[in-house]
XYZ file of C-alpha atoms in Angstrom:
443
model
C 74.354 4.125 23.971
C 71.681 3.804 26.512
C 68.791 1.554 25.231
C 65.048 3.247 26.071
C 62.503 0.439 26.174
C 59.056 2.037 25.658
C 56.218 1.193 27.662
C 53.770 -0.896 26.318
C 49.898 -0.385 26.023
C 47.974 -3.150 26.919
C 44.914 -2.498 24.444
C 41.702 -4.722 23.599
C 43.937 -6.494 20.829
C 46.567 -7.598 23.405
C 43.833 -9.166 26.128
C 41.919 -10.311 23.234
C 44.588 -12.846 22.643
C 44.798 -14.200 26.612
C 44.231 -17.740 27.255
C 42.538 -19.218 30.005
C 42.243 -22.414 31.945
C 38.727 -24.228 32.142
C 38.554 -24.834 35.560
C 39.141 -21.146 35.935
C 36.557 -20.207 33.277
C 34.225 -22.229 34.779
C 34.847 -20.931 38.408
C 35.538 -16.888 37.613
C 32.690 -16.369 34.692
C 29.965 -19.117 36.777
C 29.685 -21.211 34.268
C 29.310 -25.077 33.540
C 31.661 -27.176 31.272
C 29.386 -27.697 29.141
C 29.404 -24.292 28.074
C 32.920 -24.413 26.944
C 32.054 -27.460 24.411
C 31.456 -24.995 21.802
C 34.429 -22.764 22.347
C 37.469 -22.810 20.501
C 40.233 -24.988 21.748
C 43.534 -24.352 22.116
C 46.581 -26.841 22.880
C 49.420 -25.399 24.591
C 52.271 -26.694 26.190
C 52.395 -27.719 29.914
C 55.079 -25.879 32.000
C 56.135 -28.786 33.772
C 58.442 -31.328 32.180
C 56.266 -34.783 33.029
C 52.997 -33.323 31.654
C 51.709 -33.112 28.824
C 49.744 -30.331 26.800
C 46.448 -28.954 28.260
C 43.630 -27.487 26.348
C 43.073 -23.670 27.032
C 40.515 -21.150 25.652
C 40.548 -18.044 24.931
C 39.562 -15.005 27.264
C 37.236 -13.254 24.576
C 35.267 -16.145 23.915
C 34.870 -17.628 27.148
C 33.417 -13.696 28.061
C 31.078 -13.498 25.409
C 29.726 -17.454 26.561
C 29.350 -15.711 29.827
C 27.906 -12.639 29.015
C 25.048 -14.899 26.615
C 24.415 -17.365 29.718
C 24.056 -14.845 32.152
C 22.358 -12.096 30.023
C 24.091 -8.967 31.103
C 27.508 -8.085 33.267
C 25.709 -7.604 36.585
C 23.731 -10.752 36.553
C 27.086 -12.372 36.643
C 28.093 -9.967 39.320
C 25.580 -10.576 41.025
C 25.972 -14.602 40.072
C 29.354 -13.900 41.811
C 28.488 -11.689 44.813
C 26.182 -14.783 46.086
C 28.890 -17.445 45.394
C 30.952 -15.406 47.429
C 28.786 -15.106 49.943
C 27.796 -18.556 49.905
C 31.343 -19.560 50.154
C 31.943 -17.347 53.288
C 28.759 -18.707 54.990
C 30.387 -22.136 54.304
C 33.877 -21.707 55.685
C 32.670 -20.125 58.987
C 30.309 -23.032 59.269
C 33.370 -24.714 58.737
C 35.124 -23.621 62.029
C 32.204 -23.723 63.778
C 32.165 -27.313 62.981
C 35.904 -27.739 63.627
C 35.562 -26.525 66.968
C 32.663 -29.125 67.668
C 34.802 -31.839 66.845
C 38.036 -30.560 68.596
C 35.850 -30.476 71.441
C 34.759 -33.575 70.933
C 37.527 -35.206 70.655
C 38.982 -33.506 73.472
C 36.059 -34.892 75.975
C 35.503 -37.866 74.036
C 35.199 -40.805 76.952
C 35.070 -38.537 80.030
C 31.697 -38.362 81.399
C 32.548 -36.206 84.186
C 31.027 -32.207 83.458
C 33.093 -29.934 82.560
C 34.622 -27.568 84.841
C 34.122 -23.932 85.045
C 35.891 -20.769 85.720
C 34.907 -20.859 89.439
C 36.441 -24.452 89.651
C 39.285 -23.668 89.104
C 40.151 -21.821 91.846
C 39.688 -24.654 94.259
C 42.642 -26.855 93.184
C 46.096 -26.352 91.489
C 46.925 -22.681 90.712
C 44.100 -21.373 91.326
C 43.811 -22.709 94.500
C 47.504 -21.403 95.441
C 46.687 -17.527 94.325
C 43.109 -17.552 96.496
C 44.759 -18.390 99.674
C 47.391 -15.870 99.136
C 44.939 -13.137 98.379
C 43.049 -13.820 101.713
C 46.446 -14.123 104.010
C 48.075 -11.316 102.328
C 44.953 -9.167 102.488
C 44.927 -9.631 106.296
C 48.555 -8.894 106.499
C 48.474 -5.208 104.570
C 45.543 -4.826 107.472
C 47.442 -5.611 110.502
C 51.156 -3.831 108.868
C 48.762 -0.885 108.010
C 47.439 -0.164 112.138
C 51.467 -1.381 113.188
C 52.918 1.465 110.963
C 49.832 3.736 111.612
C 50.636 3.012 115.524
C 54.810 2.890 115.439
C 55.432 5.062 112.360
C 58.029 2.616 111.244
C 59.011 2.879 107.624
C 60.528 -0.764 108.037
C 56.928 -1.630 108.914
C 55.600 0.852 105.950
C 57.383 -0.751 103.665
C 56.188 -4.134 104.808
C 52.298 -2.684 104.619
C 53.144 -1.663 101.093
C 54.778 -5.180 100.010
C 51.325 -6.942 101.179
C 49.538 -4.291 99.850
C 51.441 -5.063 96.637
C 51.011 -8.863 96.448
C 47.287 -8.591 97.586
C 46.733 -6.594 94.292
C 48.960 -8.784 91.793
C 47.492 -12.056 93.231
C 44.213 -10.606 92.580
C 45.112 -9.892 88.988
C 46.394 -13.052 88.510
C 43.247 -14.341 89.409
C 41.881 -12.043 86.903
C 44.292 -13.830 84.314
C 43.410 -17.948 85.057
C 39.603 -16.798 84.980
C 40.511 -15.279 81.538
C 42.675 -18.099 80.388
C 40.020 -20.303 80.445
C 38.034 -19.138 77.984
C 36.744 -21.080 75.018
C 38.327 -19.979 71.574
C 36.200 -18.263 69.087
C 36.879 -16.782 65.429
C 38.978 -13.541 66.444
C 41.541 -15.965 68.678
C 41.324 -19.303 67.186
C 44.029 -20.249 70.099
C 42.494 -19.281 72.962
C 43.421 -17.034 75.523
C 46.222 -19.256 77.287
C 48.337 -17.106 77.759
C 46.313 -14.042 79.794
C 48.344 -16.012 82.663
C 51.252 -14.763 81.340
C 50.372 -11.820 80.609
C 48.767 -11.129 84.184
C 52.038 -12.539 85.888
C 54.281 -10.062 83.611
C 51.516 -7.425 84.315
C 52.126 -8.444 87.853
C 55.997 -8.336 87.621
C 55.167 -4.555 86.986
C 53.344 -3.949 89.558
C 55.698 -4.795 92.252
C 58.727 -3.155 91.151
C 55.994 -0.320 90.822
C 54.174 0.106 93.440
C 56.290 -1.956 95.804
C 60.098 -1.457 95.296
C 59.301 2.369 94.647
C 57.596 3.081 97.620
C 59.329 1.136 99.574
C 62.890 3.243 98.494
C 60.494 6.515 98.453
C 60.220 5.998 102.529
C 63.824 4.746 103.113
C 65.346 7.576 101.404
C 62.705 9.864 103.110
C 63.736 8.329 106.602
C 67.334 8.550 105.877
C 66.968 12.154 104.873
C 64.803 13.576 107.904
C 64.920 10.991 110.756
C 62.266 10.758 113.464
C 62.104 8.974 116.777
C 60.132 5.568 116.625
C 57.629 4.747 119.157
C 57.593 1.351 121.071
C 57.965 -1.471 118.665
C 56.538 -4.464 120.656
C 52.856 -4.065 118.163
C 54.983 -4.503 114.639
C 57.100 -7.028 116.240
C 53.978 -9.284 117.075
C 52.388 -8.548 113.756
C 55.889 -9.296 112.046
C 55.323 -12.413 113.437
C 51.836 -13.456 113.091
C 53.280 -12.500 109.286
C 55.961 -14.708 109.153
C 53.936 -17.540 110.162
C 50.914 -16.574 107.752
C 53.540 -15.703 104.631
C 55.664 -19.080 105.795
C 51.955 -21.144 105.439
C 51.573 -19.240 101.594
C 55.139 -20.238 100.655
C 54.607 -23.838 101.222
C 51.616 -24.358 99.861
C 53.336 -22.944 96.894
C 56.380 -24.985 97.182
C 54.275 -28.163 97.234
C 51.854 -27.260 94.364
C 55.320 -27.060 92.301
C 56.956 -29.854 93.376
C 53.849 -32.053 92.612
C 53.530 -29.988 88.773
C 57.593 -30.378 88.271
C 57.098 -34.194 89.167
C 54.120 -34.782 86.931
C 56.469 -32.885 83.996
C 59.479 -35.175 84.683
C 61.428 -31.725 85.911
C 63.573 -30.315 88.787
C 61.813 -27.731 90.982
C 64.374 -25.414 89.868
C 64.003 -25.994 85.966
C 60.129 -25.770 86.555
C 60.526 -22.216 87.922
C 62.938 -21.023 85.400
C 61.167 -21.878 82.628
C 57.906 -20.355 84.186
C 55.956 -23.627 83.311
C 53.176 -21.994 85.751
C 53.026 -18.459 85.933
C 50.917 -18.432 88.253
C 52.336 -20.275 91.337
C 55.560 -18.984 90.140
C 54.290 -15.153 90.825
C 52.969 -16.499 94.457
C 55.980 -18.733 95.444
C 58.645 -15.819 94.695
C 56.204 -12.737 95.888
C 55.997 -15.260 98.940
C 59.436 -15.983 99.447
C 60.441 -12.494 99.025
C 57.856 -11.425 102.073
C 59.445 -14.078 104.484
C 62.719 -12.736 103.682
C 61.614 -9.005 104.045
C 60.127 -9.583 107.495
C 63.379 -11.014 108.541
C 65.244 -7.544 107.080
C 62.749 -5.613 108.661
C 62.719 -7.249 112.111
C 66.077 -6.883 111.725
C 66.638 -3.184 111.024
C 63.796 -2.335 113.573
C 65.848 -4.855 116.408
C 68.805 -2.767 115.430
C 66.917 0.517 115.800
C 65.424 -0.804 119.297
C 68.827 -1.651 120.622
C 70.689 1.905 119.516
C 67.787 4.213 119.247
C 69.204 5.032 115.955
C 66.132 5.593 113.360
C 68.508 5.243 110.459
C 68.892 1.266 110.768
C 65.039 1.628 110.053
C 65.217 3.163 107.271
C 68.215 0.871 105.815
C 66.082 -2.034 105.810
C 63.189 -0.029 104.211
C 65.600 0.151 101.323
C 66.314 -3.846 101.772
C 63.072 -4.341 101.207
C 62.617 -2.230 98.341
C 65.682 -3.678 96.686
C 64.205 -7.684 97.116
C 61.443 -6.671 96.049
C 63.009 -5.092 92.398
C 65.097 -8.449 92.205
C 61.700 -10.480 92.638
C 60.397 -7.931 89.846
C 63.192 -8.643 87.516
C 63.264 -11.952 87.271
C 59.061 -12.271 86.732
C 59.269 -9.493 83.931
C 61.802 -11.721 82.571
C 60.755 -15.093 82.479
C 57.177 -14.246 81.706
C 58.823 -12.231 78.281
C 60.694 -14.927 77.332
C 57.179 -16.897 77.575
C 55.055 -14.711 75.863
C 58.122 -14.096 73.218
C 58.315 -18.047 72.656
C 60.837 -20.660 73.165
C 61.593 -23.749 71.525
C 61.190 -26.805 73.076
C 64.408 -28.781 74.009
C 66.692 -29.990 71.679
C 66.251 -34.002 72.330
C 62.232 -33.441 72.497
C 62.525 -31.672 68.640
C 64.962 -34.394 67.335
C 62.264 -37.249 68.534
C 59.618 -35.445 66.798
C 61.699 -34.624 63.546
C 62.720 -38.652 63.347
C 59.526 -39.634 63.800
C 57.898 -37.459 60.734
C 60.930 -38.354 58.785
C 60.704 -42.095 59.413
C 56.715 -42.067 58.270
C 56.444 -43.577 54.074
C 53.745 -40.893 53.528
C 56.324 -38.276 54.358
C 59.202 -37.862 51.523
C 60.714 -35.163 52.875
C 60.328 -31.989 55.665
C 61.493 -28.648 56.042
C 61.466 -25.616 58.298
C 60.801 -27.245 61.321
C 59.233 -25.235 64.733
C 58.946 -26.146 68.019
C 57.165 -23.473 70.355
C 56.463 -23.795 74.410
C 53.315 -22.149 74.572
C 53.459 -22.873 78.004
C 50.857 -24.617 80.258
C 52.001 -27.901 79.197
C 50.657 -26.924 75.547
C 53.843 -27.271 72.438
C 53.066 -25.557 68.613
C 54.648 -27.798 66.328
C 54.950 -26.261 62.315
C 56.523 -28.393 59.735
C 56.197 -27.804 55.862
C 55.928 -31.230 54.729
C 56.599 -32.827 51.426
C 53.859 -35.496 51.569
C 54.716 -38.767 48.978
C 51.483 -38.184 46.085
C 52.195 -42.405 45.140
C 52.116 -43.393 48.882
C 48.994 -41.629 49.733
C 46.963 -42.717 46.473
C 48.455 -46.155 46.949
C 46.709 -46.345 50.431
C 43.551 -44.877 48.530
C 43.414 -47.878 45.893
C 44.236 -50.505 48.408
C 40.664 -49.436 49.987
C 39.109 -49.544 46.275
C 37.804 -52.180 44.412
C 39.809 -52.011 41.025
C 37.623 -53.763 38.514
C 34.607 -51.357 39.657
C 36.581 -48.150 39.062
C 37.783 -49.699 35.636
C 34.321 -49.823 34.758
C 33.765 -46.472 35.865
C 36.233 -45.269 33.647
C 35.391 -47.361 30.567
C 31.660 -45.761 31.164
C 33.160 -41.867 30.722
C 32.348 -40.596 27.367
C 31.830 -36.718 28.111
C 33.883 -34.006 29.542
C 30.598 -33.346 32.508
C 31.230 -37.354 33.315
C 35.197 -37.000 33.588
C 34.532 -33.748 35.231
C 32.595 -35.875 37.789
C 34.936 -38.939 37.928
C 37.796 -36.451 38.618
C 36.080 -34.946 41.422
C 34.835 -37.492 42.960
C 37.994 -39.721 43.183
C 40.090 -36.450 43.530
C 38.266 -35.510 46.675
C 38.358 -38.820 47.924
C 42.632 -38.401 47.785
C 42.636 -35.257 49.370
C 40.392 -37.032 52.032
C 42.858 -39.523 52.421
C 45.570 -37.214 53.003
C 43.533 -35.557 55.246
C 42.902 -38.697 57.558
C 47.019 -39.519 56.976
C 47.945 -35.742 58.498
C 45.541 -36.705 61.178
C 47.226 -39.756 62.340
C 50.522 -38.103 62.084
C 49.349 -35.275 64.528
C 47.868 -38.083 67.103
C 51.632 -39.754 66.515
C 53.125 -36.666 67.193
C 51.095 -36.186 70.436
């Protein structure tokens, strides 16, 4: 037999019968707790084992109290559109004032002015990408009148590859201008990561506009050959490249070696992990271009000796190909970054023991870790905070016979109401101010 349950009608006799809390009478229906002392009271049984029974009312009444404070249903929508509004007004104040204090703190001691977006350009990263915009810029120049003059396609696809990091380098510019931005309400986090986001962009580009043309010529040489004219032009501008790409690559290499020291790193771990996007994108685009001159000299020394065009070609394809590896491994690391990878193991276990090892804390779960990169780590824990601990610490700061006197002196619900809040804000205060000195710990 197949049991039909029958849906039930929720009528005015059902919801006359609901009970409701006083704090949420007082907070949904705007009124005052005085205005329940005349309401009927109900005891009912506390859902939790250690507590006992609270005192409810019932729905219908506390309506009706509502409906004869306020006078009519949309005063007390309107009672309630203002508290709302009231209460939105206060939490944006709220940030606002949050991000006053982070500041604050941040700059507290330093009486040096801050620096700005144009600043940064003239050390560390920024620094690194403006002198390889300039030097590459002049290369694509000089490649451009060598192929222009030689019709090389080693030399074309050298033009290109300048042409290529020229453009990237200036959108990673782009990106550390961007990354400095202040946070505001829409990205409470800031914009930190528009450097990876540039580099990846970047990444992109090169296999793009780079490693496609660069393959477009070599196949198109390989497929109809032509006769090359003298060579001695692109072999001078190959090079004044070398040496100009070589100067780039080093002041990369150092800029790294001096970040990777600083973070306790190899140079090798530092580029992996992409700690920098930035200098990373300028060391590898740079490394890459002092390789490809050395396949292109090569191809077009080759083609010089034999007369052969198709050893040109072949190392317009080299080219192409290093630059798709170089491509590969930025879209790759700069994913993983912007994806979000846990900090090491031994780092996570220090910061786990030292939460765990705190008597506020009794107990913590669902631990994170996230690199957010530029030397900045998101830590989420859901913490089981000890209540006894943390009102302990807010008693030892009390003076006990005074708050026994405040408590013989309650005689009305509006007084306990008062006592309760006052003391009960003071705890969460407390807790407040013990989370805070756990995140400086932690830091």
């Amino acid at each position: 037999v197949k049991a039909v349950l029958k849906k039930r009608e929720y009528g005015p006799k059902y919801t006359q019968n609901n009970f409701i809390t006083g704090v949420r009478a007082i907070n949904e229906f705007c009124l005052k707790s005085s205005d329940l002392d005349q309401l009927r009271k109900i005891k009912r049984r506390s859902p939790h084992d250690d507590t006992e029974t609270f005192t409810v009312y019932l729905r219908s009444d506390v309506e009706a109290k509502s409906l004869e404070v306020w006078g009519s249903p949309e005063a007390l929508a309107r009672e309630r559109k203002r508290r709302k509004e009231a209460e939105i007004k206060y939490r944006e104040n709220l940030f606002r004032n949050q991000k006053l204090l982070w500041e604050y703190k941040e700059f507290f001691g330093n009486t040096k002015p801050r620096s700005s977006a144009a600043a940064m350009f003239f050390k560390g990263p920024g620094k690194v990408v403006m002198v390889a915009i300039c030097i590459n810029g002049l290369n694509f120049f000089f490649k451009l009148l060598a192929w222009v003059y030689t019709g090389s396609a080693s030399m074309f696809s050298e033009a290109i590859h300048s042409l290529a990091d020229t453009c990237n380098q200036a959108l990673l510019a782009l990106g550390i201008s961007q990354s400095a931005r202040t946070p505001d309400p829409s990205h409470p986090y800031g914009f930190t990561n528009m450097r990876y986001i540039a580099s990846l962009i970047s990444g992109v580009g090169i296999f793009m506009m780079g490693a496609g043309l660069s393959w477009y010529h070599g196949i198109i040489g390989l497929l109809q050959p032509h006769p090359i004219e003298s060579l001695l032009w692109a072999y001078c501008i190959l090079a004044g490249s070398l040496v100009s790409e070589g100067a780039t690559l080093l002041v990369a290499i150092n800029e790294i070696c001096r970040s990777a020291r600083a973070k306790g790193l190899s140079f090798y771990q530092y580029v992996v992990q992409s700690r920098d996007p930035s200098t990373n994108v300028v060391l590898l685009e740079d490394a890459a271009a002092v390789l490809s001159v050395a396949v292109a000299a090569t191809c077009m020394g080759l083609t010089s000796l034999t007369g052969n065009p198709y050893y040109d070609s072949v190392g317009s394809l080299g080219v192409g190909t290093l630059l798709g590896t170089v491509s590969a491994f930025l879209i790759y690391t700069n994913t993983e970054a912007l994806l979000g990878r846990s900090i090491q193991p031994e780092q996570l276990q220090r910061l786990t023991e030292l939460l765990e090892s705190d008597p506020v804390v009794r107990a913590i779960h669902d631990v994170k870790a996230t690199d957010m990169g530029m030397s900045k780590v998101r830590f989420k824990a859901e913490v089981d905070f000890d209540g006894r601990v943390v009102t302990r610490s807010y008693l030892e700061k009390q003076d006990i016979d005074q708050l026994l006197q405040e408590i013989q002196q309650v005689k009305t619900l509006e007084e306990l109401e008062a006592f309760m809040l006052k003391h009960g804000e003071n705890i969460i205060d407390t807790l407040g101010a013990e989370v805070d000195r756990l995140e400086k710990d932690l830091k």
